[in-house]
Short mmCIF file of C-alpha atoms and ligand atoms in Angstrom, two decimals:
data_model
loop_
_atom_site.label_atom_id
_atom_site.label_comp_id
_atom_site.label_asym_id
_atom_site.label_seq_id
_atom_site.Cartn_x
_atom_site.Cartn_y
_atom_site.Cartn_z
CA UNK I 1 23.57 -2.88 76.30
CA UNK I 2 23.74 0.17 74.21
CA UNK I 3 27.05 -0.82 73.23
CA UNK I 4 26.16 -4.62 72.36
CA UNK I 5 23.40 -2.98 70.13
CA UNK I 6 26.06 -0.83 68.28
CA UNK I 7 28.69 -3.50 67.89
CA UNK I 8 25.94 -5.87 66.44
CA UNK I 9 24.95 -2.96 63.99
CA UNK I 10 28.61 -2.30 62.62
CA UNK I 11 29.04 -5.79 62.44
CA UNK I 12 26.19 -6.34 60.14
CA UNK I 13 26.94 -3.34 57.86
CA UNK I 14 30.69 -4.92 57.28
CA UNK I 15 29.53 -8.51 56.96
CA UNK I 16 26.95 -6.92 54.65
CA UNK I 17 29.13 -5.30 52.36
CA UNK I 18 31.50 -8.31 52.01
CA UNK I 19 28.77 -10.69 51.25
CA UNK I 20 29.68 -11.97 47.73
CA UNK I 21 26.49 -13.67 47.07
CA UNK I 22 22.73 -13.61 47.13
CA UNK I 23 23.07 -16.67 49.63
CA UNK I 24 25.76 -14.81 51.92
CA UNK I 25 22.81 -12.12 52.17
CA UNK I 26 20.03 -14.50 53.39
CA UNK I 27 22.25 -16.01 55.78
CA UNK I 28 22.97 -12.42 57.13
CA UNK I 29 19.42 -11.85 57.28
CA UNK I 30 18.93 -15.02 59.46
CA UNK I 31 21.92 -14.41 61.39
CA UNK I 32 20.76 -10.72 62.88
CA UNK I 33 17.26 -10.51 61.94
CA UNK I 34 16.20 -13.89 62.18
CA UNK I 35 13.97 -15.33 65.41
CA UNK I 36 17.13 -16.66 66.93
CA UNK I 37 19.31 -13.60 65.38
CA UNK I 38 21.66 -11.72 67.51
CA UNK I 39 19.43 -8.44 67.36
CA UNK I 40 16.25 -10.50 68.26
CA UNK I 41 18.31 -11.99 70.86
CA UNK I 42 19.05 -8.73 72.62
CA UNK I 43 15.61 -7.34 72.36
CA UNK I 44 14.21 -10.13 74.00
CA UNK I 45 16.55 -9.11 77.02
CA UNK I 46 14.98 -5.77 77.17
CA UNK I 47 12.48 -6.89 79.71
CA UNK I 48 14.82 -6.98 82.27
CA UNK I 49 15.56 -3.25 81.80
CA UNK I 50 14.37 -0.14 83.71
CA UNK I 51 11.57 1.69 82.87
CA UNK I 52 13.97 4.82 82.34
CA UNK I 53 16.25 2.76 80.12
CA UNK I 54 14.04 0.92 78.06
CA UNK I 55 12.37 3.58 75.53
CA UNK I 56 16.01 4.89 74.85
CA UNK I 57 17.32 1.21 74.29
CA UNK I 58 14.19 0.46 72.30
CA UNK I 59 14.66 3.57 70.19
CA UNK I 60 18.44 2.56 69.72
CA UNK I 61 17.45 -1.16 69.01
CA UNK I 62 14.95 0.08 66.07
CA UNK I 63 17.45 2.32 64.37
CA UNK I 64 19.91 -0.32 64.26
CA UNK I 65 17.29 -2.79 62.67
CA UNK I 66 16.27 -0.61 60.15
CA UNK I 67 19.89 0.41 58.93
CA UNK I 68 20.53 -3.49 58.62
CA UNK I 69 17.31 -3.66 56.75
CA UNK I 70 17.90 -0.92 54.54
CA UNK I 71 21.40 -2.34 53.69
CA UNK I 72 20.23 -5.66 53.10
CA UNK I 73 17.99 -4.52 50.34
CA UNK I 74 20.66 -2.19 48.77
CA UNK I 75 22.87 -5.09 48.90
CA UNK I 76 20.36 -7.55 47.32
CA UNK I 77 19.26 -5.42 44.38
CA UNK I 78 23.03 -4.88 43.46
CA UNK I 79 23.95 -8.59 43.60
CA UNK I 80 20.78 -9.16 41.57
CA UNK I 81 22.52 -6.96 38.82
CA UNK I 82 25.70 -8.64 39.06
CA UNK I 83 24.09 -12.03 38.85
CA UNK I 84 22.21 -11.00 35.74
CA UNK I 85 25.23 -9.49 34.05
CA UNK I 86 27.18 -12.54 34.61
CA UNK I 87 24.54 -14.77 32.94
CA UNK I 88 24.43 -12.62 29.87
CA UNK I 89 28.27 -12.91 29.67
CA UNK I 90 28.11 -16.49 29.95
CA UNK I 91 25.30 -17.11 27.67
CA UNK I 92 26.19 -14.28 25.03
CA UNK I 93 23.97 -13.30 22.16
CA UNK I 94 23.31 -16.36 20.00
CA UNK I 95 23.69 -15.09 16.68
CA UNK I 96 22.61 -18.17 15.09
CA UNK I 97 18.86 -17.73 16.10
CA UNK I 98 16.70 -17.12 12.83
CA UNK I 99 15.53 -13.02 12.72
CA UNK I 100 11.82 -12.22 12.58
CA UNK I 101 11.19 -12.00 8.85
CA UNK I 102 10.29 -8.54 7.65
CA UNK I 103 7.11 -8.42 5.24
CA UNK I 104 8.23 -7.27 1.51
CA UNK I 105 5.91 -4.91 -0.14
CA UNK I 106 4.52 -5.47 -3.80
CA UNK I 107 2.82 -4.14 -6.70
CA UNK I 108 -0.47 -4.51 -6.91
CA UNK I 109 -1.42 -6.46 -10.22
CA UNK I 110 -3.11 -3.25 -11.68
CA UNK I 111 0.01 -1.22 -11.46
CA UNK I 112 2.02 -3.99 -12.88
CA UNK I 113 -0.09 -3.84 -15.90
CA UNK I 114 -0.05 -0.33 -16.23
CA UNK I 115 3.51 0.21 -15.75
CA UNK I 116 4.07 -2.66 -18.74
CA UNK I 117 1.73 -0.53 -20.60
CA UNK I 118 3.72 2.52 -20.12
CA UNK I 119 6.73 0.66 -20.80
CA UNK I 120 5.51 -0.19 -24.14
CA UNK I 121 4.40 3.15 -25.25
CA UNK I 122 7.27 4.94 -23.87
CA UNK I 123 9.36 2.84 -26.18
CA UNK I 124 7.46 4.10 -29.08
CA UNK I 125 8.40 7.60 -28.08
CA UNK I 126 5.00 8.46 -26.35
CA UNK I 127 4.96 10.47 -23.09
CA UNK I 128 2.61 10.41 -20.09
CA UNK I 129 -0.16 12.88 -19.55
CA UNK I 130 -2.45 13.16 -16.55
CA UNK I 131 -5.78 14.92 -15.92
CA UNK I 132 -8.37 15.47 -13.25
CA UNK I 133 -10.86 12.63 -12.03
CA UNK I 134 -13.32 15.13 -11.29
CA UNK I 135 -14.03 16.83 -14.53
CA UNK I 136 -16.35 19.25 -16.16
CA UNK I 137 -19.20 18.39 -18.57
CA UNK I 138 -17.42 20.39 -21.39
CA UNK I 139 -14.14 18.01 -21.38
CA UNK I 140 -15.84 14.72 -20.66
CA UNK I 141 -18.87 15.10 -23.25
CA UNK I 142 -19.21 18.35 -25.03
CA UNK I 143 -15.69 18.81 -26.67
CA UNK I 144 -15.66 15.34 -27.31
CA UNK I 145 -18.57 15.67 -29.76
CA UNK I 146 -21.26 14.39 -27.01
CA UNK I 147 -23.57 17.30 -26.85
CA UNK I 148 -26.09 17.67 -23.71
CA UNK I 149 -28.86 15.69 -25.35
CA UNK I 150 -26.85 13.26 -27.36
CA UNK I 151 -28.22 9.70 -26.96
CA UNK I 152 -24.47 8.35 -27.04
CA UNK I 153 -24.16 10.02 -23.11
CA UNK I 154 -26.31 6.61 -22.41
CA UNK I 155 -23.22 4.44 -23.04
CA UNK I 156 -21.40 5.90 -19.82
CA UNK I 157 -23.71 5.97 -16.67
CA UNK I 158 -22.34 9.00 -14.79
CA UNK I 159 -21.99 9.92 -11.42
CA UNK I 160 -22.68 14.00 -11.52
CA UNK I 161 -21.24 16.19 -8.93
CA UNK I 162 -23.49 19.28 -10.06
CA UNK I 163 -24.76 20.07 -13.25
CA UNK I 164 -21.79 21.08 -15.10
CA UNK I 165 -19.09 18.89 -12.89
CA UNK I 166 -18.88 14.97 -12.72
CA UNK I 167 -16.72 12.18 -12.11
CA UNK I 168 -15.05 11.38 -15.31
CA UNK I 169 -16.45 8.38 -17.23
CA UNK I 170 -13.44 7.72 -19.42
CA UNK I 171 -9.76 9.33 -20.06
CA UNK I 172 -10.68 10.70 -23.14
CA UNK I 173 -11.26 14.53 -21.97
CA UNK I 174 -7.65 14.44 -21.47
CA UNK I 175 -7.37 14.32 -25.33
CA UNK I 176 -8.61 17.56 -25.18
CA UNK I 177 -6.85 19.12 -22.30
CA UNK I 178 -3.32 17.70 -23.96
CA UNK I 179 -3.91 19.11 -27.30
CA UNK I 180 -4.97 22.44 -25.88
CA UNK I 181 -1.39 22.54 -24.25
CA UNK I 182 0.28 21.66 -27.11
CA UNK I 183 -1.08 23.21 -30.00
CA UNK I 184 0.27 23.99 -32.50
CA UNK I 185 2.92 21.44 -31.70
CA UNK I 186 3.37 18.42 -33.66
CA UNK I 187 3.57 15.27 -33.22
CA UNK I 188 1.14 14.87 -29.66
CA UNK I 189 2.15 11.52 -28.91
CA UNK I 190 0.76 10.56 -25.12
CA UNK I 191 -0.63 8.10 -23.15
CA UNK I 192 -2.96 8.81 -20.18
CA UNK I 193 -3.31 6.46 -17.09
CA UNK I 194 -5.93 7.09 -14.94
CA UNK I 195 -9.11 6.49 -12.77
CA UNK I 196 -12.61 6.50 -14.54
CA UNK I 197 -16.06 6.26 -12.85
CA UNK I 198 -19.00 4.86 -14.09
CA UNK I 199 -22.67 3.97 -12.28
CA UNK I 200 -21.91 -0.02 -12.67
CA UNK I 201 -21.22 -2.63 -10.22
CA UNK I 202 -21.01 -6.47 -11.01
CA UNK I 203 -18.57 -9.21 -11.41
CA UNK I 204 -16.89 -7.41 -14.63
CA UNK I 205 -17.76 -3.85 -13.83
CA UNK I 206 -16.75 -1.58 -10.85
CA UNK I 207 -17.89 1.94 -10.04
CA UNK I 208 -14.36 2.92 -10.03
CA UNK I 209 -11.86 1.36 -12.52
CA UNK I 210 -8.78 2.28 -14.65
CA UNK I 211 -8.19 3.19 -18.09
CA UNK I 212 -5.32 4.09 -20.28
CA UNK I 213 -6.10 6.61 -22.88
CA UNK I 214 -3.34 6.90 -25.80
CA UNK I 215 -3.36 9.82 -28.58
CA UNK I 216 -1.47 10.32 -31.52
CA UNK I 217 -1.84 13.53 -33.70
CA UNK I 218 0.46 14.58 -36.59
CA UNK I 219 0.36 15.29 -40.27
CA UNK I 220 -0.61 12.07 -42.35
CA UNK I 221 -1.49 9.59 -39.38
CA UNK I 222 -3.53 7.04 -41.07
CA UNK I 223 -5.91 4.16 -39.90
CA UNK I 224 -2.79 1.59 -40.51
CA UNK I 225 -0.56 3.46 -38.07
CA UNK I 226 -3.36 2.69 -35.50
CA UNK I 227 -3.56 -0.94 -36.60
CA UNK I 228 0.12 -1.36 -36.52
CA UNK I 229 0.68 0.42 -33.22
CA UNK I 230 -2.34 -1.67 -31.33
CA UNK I 231 -1.17 -4.79 -33.12
CA UNK I 232 2.14 -4.58 -31.64
CA UNK I 233 0.90 -3.67 -28.30
CA UNK I 234 -1.43 -6.66 -27.85
CA UNK I 235 1.56 -8.94 -28.85
CA UNK I 236 4.04 -7.29 -26.21
CA UNK I 237 1.42 -7.69 -23.49
CA UNK I 238 -0.50 -10.98 -24.52
CA UNK I 239 2.58 -12.73 -26.36
CA UNK I 240 3.63 -13.09 -29.79
CA UNK I 241 1.03 -15.30 -31.09
CA UNK I 242 -1.52 -13.15 -30.38
CA UNK I 243 -3.94 -11.85 -33.29
CA UNK I 244 -5.92 -8.69 -33.36
CA UNK I 245 -9.13 -7.81 -35.33
CA UNK I 246 -10.73 -4.29 -35.67
CA UNK I 247 -14.40 -4.35 -35.92
CA UNK I 248 -16.70 -1.32 -37.18
CA UNK I 249 -18.14 0.67 -34.06
CA UNK I 250 -19.03 3.83 -32.86
CA UNK I 251 -17.65 6.78 -30.54
CA UNK I 252 -18.77 10.36 -31.01
CA UNK I 253 -14.91 11.45 -30.90
CA UNK I 254 -13.67 9.26 -33.51
CA UNK I 255 -14.64 8.61 -37.14
CA UNK I 256 -14.20 6.01 -38.01
CA UNK I 257 -14.34 4.13 -34.91
CA UNK I 258 -13.44 0.77 -34.50
CA UNK I 259 -13.49 -2.20 -31.57
CA UNK I 260 -10.48 -4.15 -31.19
CA UNK I 261 -10.47 -7.74 -30.03
CA UNK I 262 -7.76 -9.96 -29.80
CA UNK I 263 -7.70 -13.77 -30.29
CA UNK I 264 -8.79 -15.70 -27.17
CA UNK I 265 -5.81 -15.88 -24.43
CA UNK I 266 -7.26 -18.98 -23.00
CA UNK I 267 -7.95 -20.97 -26.19
CA UNK I 268 -5.66 -19.32 -28.51
CA UNK I 269 -8.64 -18.75 -30.74
CA UNK I 270 -10.31 -22.19 -31.09
CA UNK I 271 -13.27 -21.01 -28.94
CA UNK I 272 -13.94 -21.88 -25.20
CA UNK I 273 -15.88 -20.56 -22.23
CA UNK I 274 -14.07 -17.43 -21.61
CA UNK I 275 -14.29 -16.18 -25.11
CA UNK I 276 -18.19 -17.48 -25.39
CA UNK I 277 -16.87 -19.77 -27.97
CA UNK I 278 -15.87 -16.94 -30.44
CA UNK I 279 -12.30 -17.16 -30.34
CA UNK I 280 -12.40 -13.32 -29.85
CA UNK I 281 -12.26 -11.12 -26.80
CA UNK I 282 -13.06 -7.65 -26.78
CA UNK I 283 -10.28 -5.43 -25.46
CA UNK I 284 -10.51 -1.77 -26.34
CA UNK I 285 -12.04 1.27 -28.40
CA UNK I 286 -10.19 3.18 -30.76
CA UNK I 287 -10.49 5.39 -34.08
CA UNK I 288 -9.41 8.22 -35.97
CA UNK I 289 -9.76 11.64 -33.57
CA UNK I 290 -13.17 13.15 -35.01
CA UNK I 291 -12.02 16.51 -36.94
CA UNK I 292 -14.65 18.41 -34.58
CA UNK I 293 -12.29 17.16 -31.61
CA UNK I 294 -9.52 18.30 -33.28
CA UNK I 295 -11.00 21.55 -34.27
CA UNK I 296 -12.09 22.42 -30.47
CA UNK I 297 -8.53 21.77 -29.33
CA UNK I 298 -7.08 24.24 -31.46
CA UNK I 299 -5.73 22.02 -34.15
CA UNK I 300 -6.27 22.59 -38.25
CA UNK I 301 -8.23 19.21 -39.10
CA UNK I 302 -7.55 19.78 -42.56
CA UNK I 303 -3.63 19.67 -41.65
CA UNK I 304 -3.63 17.10 -39.07
CA UNK I 305 -5.07 13.70 -38.70
CA UNK I 306 -4.69 11.54 -35.75
CA UNK I 307 -5.96 8.09 -33.85
CA UNK I 308 -7.12 7.39 -30.39
CA UNK I 309 -7.63 4.65 -28.38
CA UNK I 310 -8.83 3.39 -24.89
CA UNK I 311 -8.65 0.45 -22.85
CA UNK I 312 -9.58 -0.87 -19.19
CA UNK I 313 -6.73 -2.00 -17.05
CA UNK I 314 -8.69 -4.29 -15.05
CA UNK I 315 -9.68 -6.04 -18.07
CA UNK I 316 -6.34 -6.68 -19.41
CA UNK I 317 -5.11 -7.61 -15.85
CA UNK I 318 -7.86 -10.04 -15.69
CA UNK I 319 -7.24 -11.84 -18.92
CA UNK I 320 -3.63 -11.87 -18.37
CA UNK I 321 -3.54 -13.56 -15.34
CA UNK I 322 -6.94 -15.31 -15.41
CA UNK I 323 -8.92 -13.65 -12.67
CA UNK I 324 -12.63 -14.10 -13.11
CA UNK I 325 -13.91 -11.74 -10.66
CA UNK I 326 -12.82 -8.00 -10.89
CA UNK I 327 -14.04 -7.18 -7.17
CA UNK I 328 -11.00 -9.02 -5.83
CA UNK I 329 -8.39 -6.77 -7.22
CA UNK I 330 -10.23 -4.18 -4.77
CA UNK I 331 -10.40 -6.25 -1.46
CA UNK I 332 -6.87 -5.79 -0.13
CA UNK I 333 -6.70 -9.50 0.37
CA UNK I 334 -3.17 -10.44 0.72
CA UNK I 335 -3.61 -13.90 0.01
CA UNK I 336 -4.31 -12.87 -3.49
CA UNK I 337 -2.45 -9.88 -3.65
CA UNK I 338 0.80 -12.09 -2.65
CA UNK I 339 0.68 -14.38 -6.10
CA UNK I 340 1.93 -11.26 -8.10
N1 LIG P 1 -13.24 6.68 -24.02
C1 LIG P 1 -13.94 5.49 -24.66
C2 LIG P 1 -14.48 4.50 -23.62
O1 LIG P 1 -14.12 4.94 -22.44
C3 LIG P 1 -12.94 4.56 -25.37
C4 LIG P 1 -12.26 5.21 -26.45
C5 LIG P 1 -11.14 6.27 -26.25
C6 LIG P 1 -12.55 5.02 -27.96
C7 LIG P 1 -10.72 6.54 -27.50
C8 LIG P 1 -12.11 5.72 -28.90
C9 LIG P 1 -11.02 6.47 -28.58
O2 LIG P 1 -15.30 3.78 -23.56
#
């Protein structure tokens, strides 16, 4: 009986290693281990054995059985892998399947407009300057001819960090910072893009917004240089038909000062809801740099003059693209941003 068992084991292992398909393996499982399988048959006959023989034969039978089972598992795994590889080979890779699209990033409308403004002024020979967003009272107000108790400070509601430091309310402090660095060099021609902060929050005001400051200092710079520059600039941004209008205004750091309007981008000046039926839109503040500002920055106000202006990038962006609520610029809604 022992011999028979060993023979069955050897036959089974040989046949298993020759099996070429999973079906073959299944047939072999039935043939050897199934209810009517060869091994099962032999084990059934064990009842006829003597009490001495039985444990020995039982042990051999179990060994043979587990050998066959182990081989079955190994061969099944191997044949499954072969079958998988064959399937992949037959099917191949379908290169005509559409790929998964990559989302393309884009520029924020405020970035687009800021870059457009920069490009225009770089073309006129200006360079770009920057300054800190956390500013001292001195640069934000004092040096700009706005002493501590000056009522014009009320025009710019301010976030103070301490008595002497604040979030800058405009980019104008960079006028002084730039001149301090360049003095006595001439000409000074810079634009200053940057974030500014005011305690304001509604559909057309945000506590954080972006400005671009402009500053030009040289011998014999006049108000007509300011007018010519801004007129050209407005036509570059809003189209060649755009007209500009200068209205007398007041800023402590410029004298004289002017508010600049453009003909309404919606109605072309006829009057509509956007321009409150005036035909004009207020667009920026400007003026001739105040002699005191030149002097605190180190320049001789008897020798040099200059102009400055400051504009809100959000306002220009809203007018350019017909956006009626400023807050949508900061909501990060892709449905909005993907339109640019
Ligand atoms: N800084 C002023 C503001 O934010 C704008 C301005 C800049 C006016 C330069 C005149 C000259 O309101």
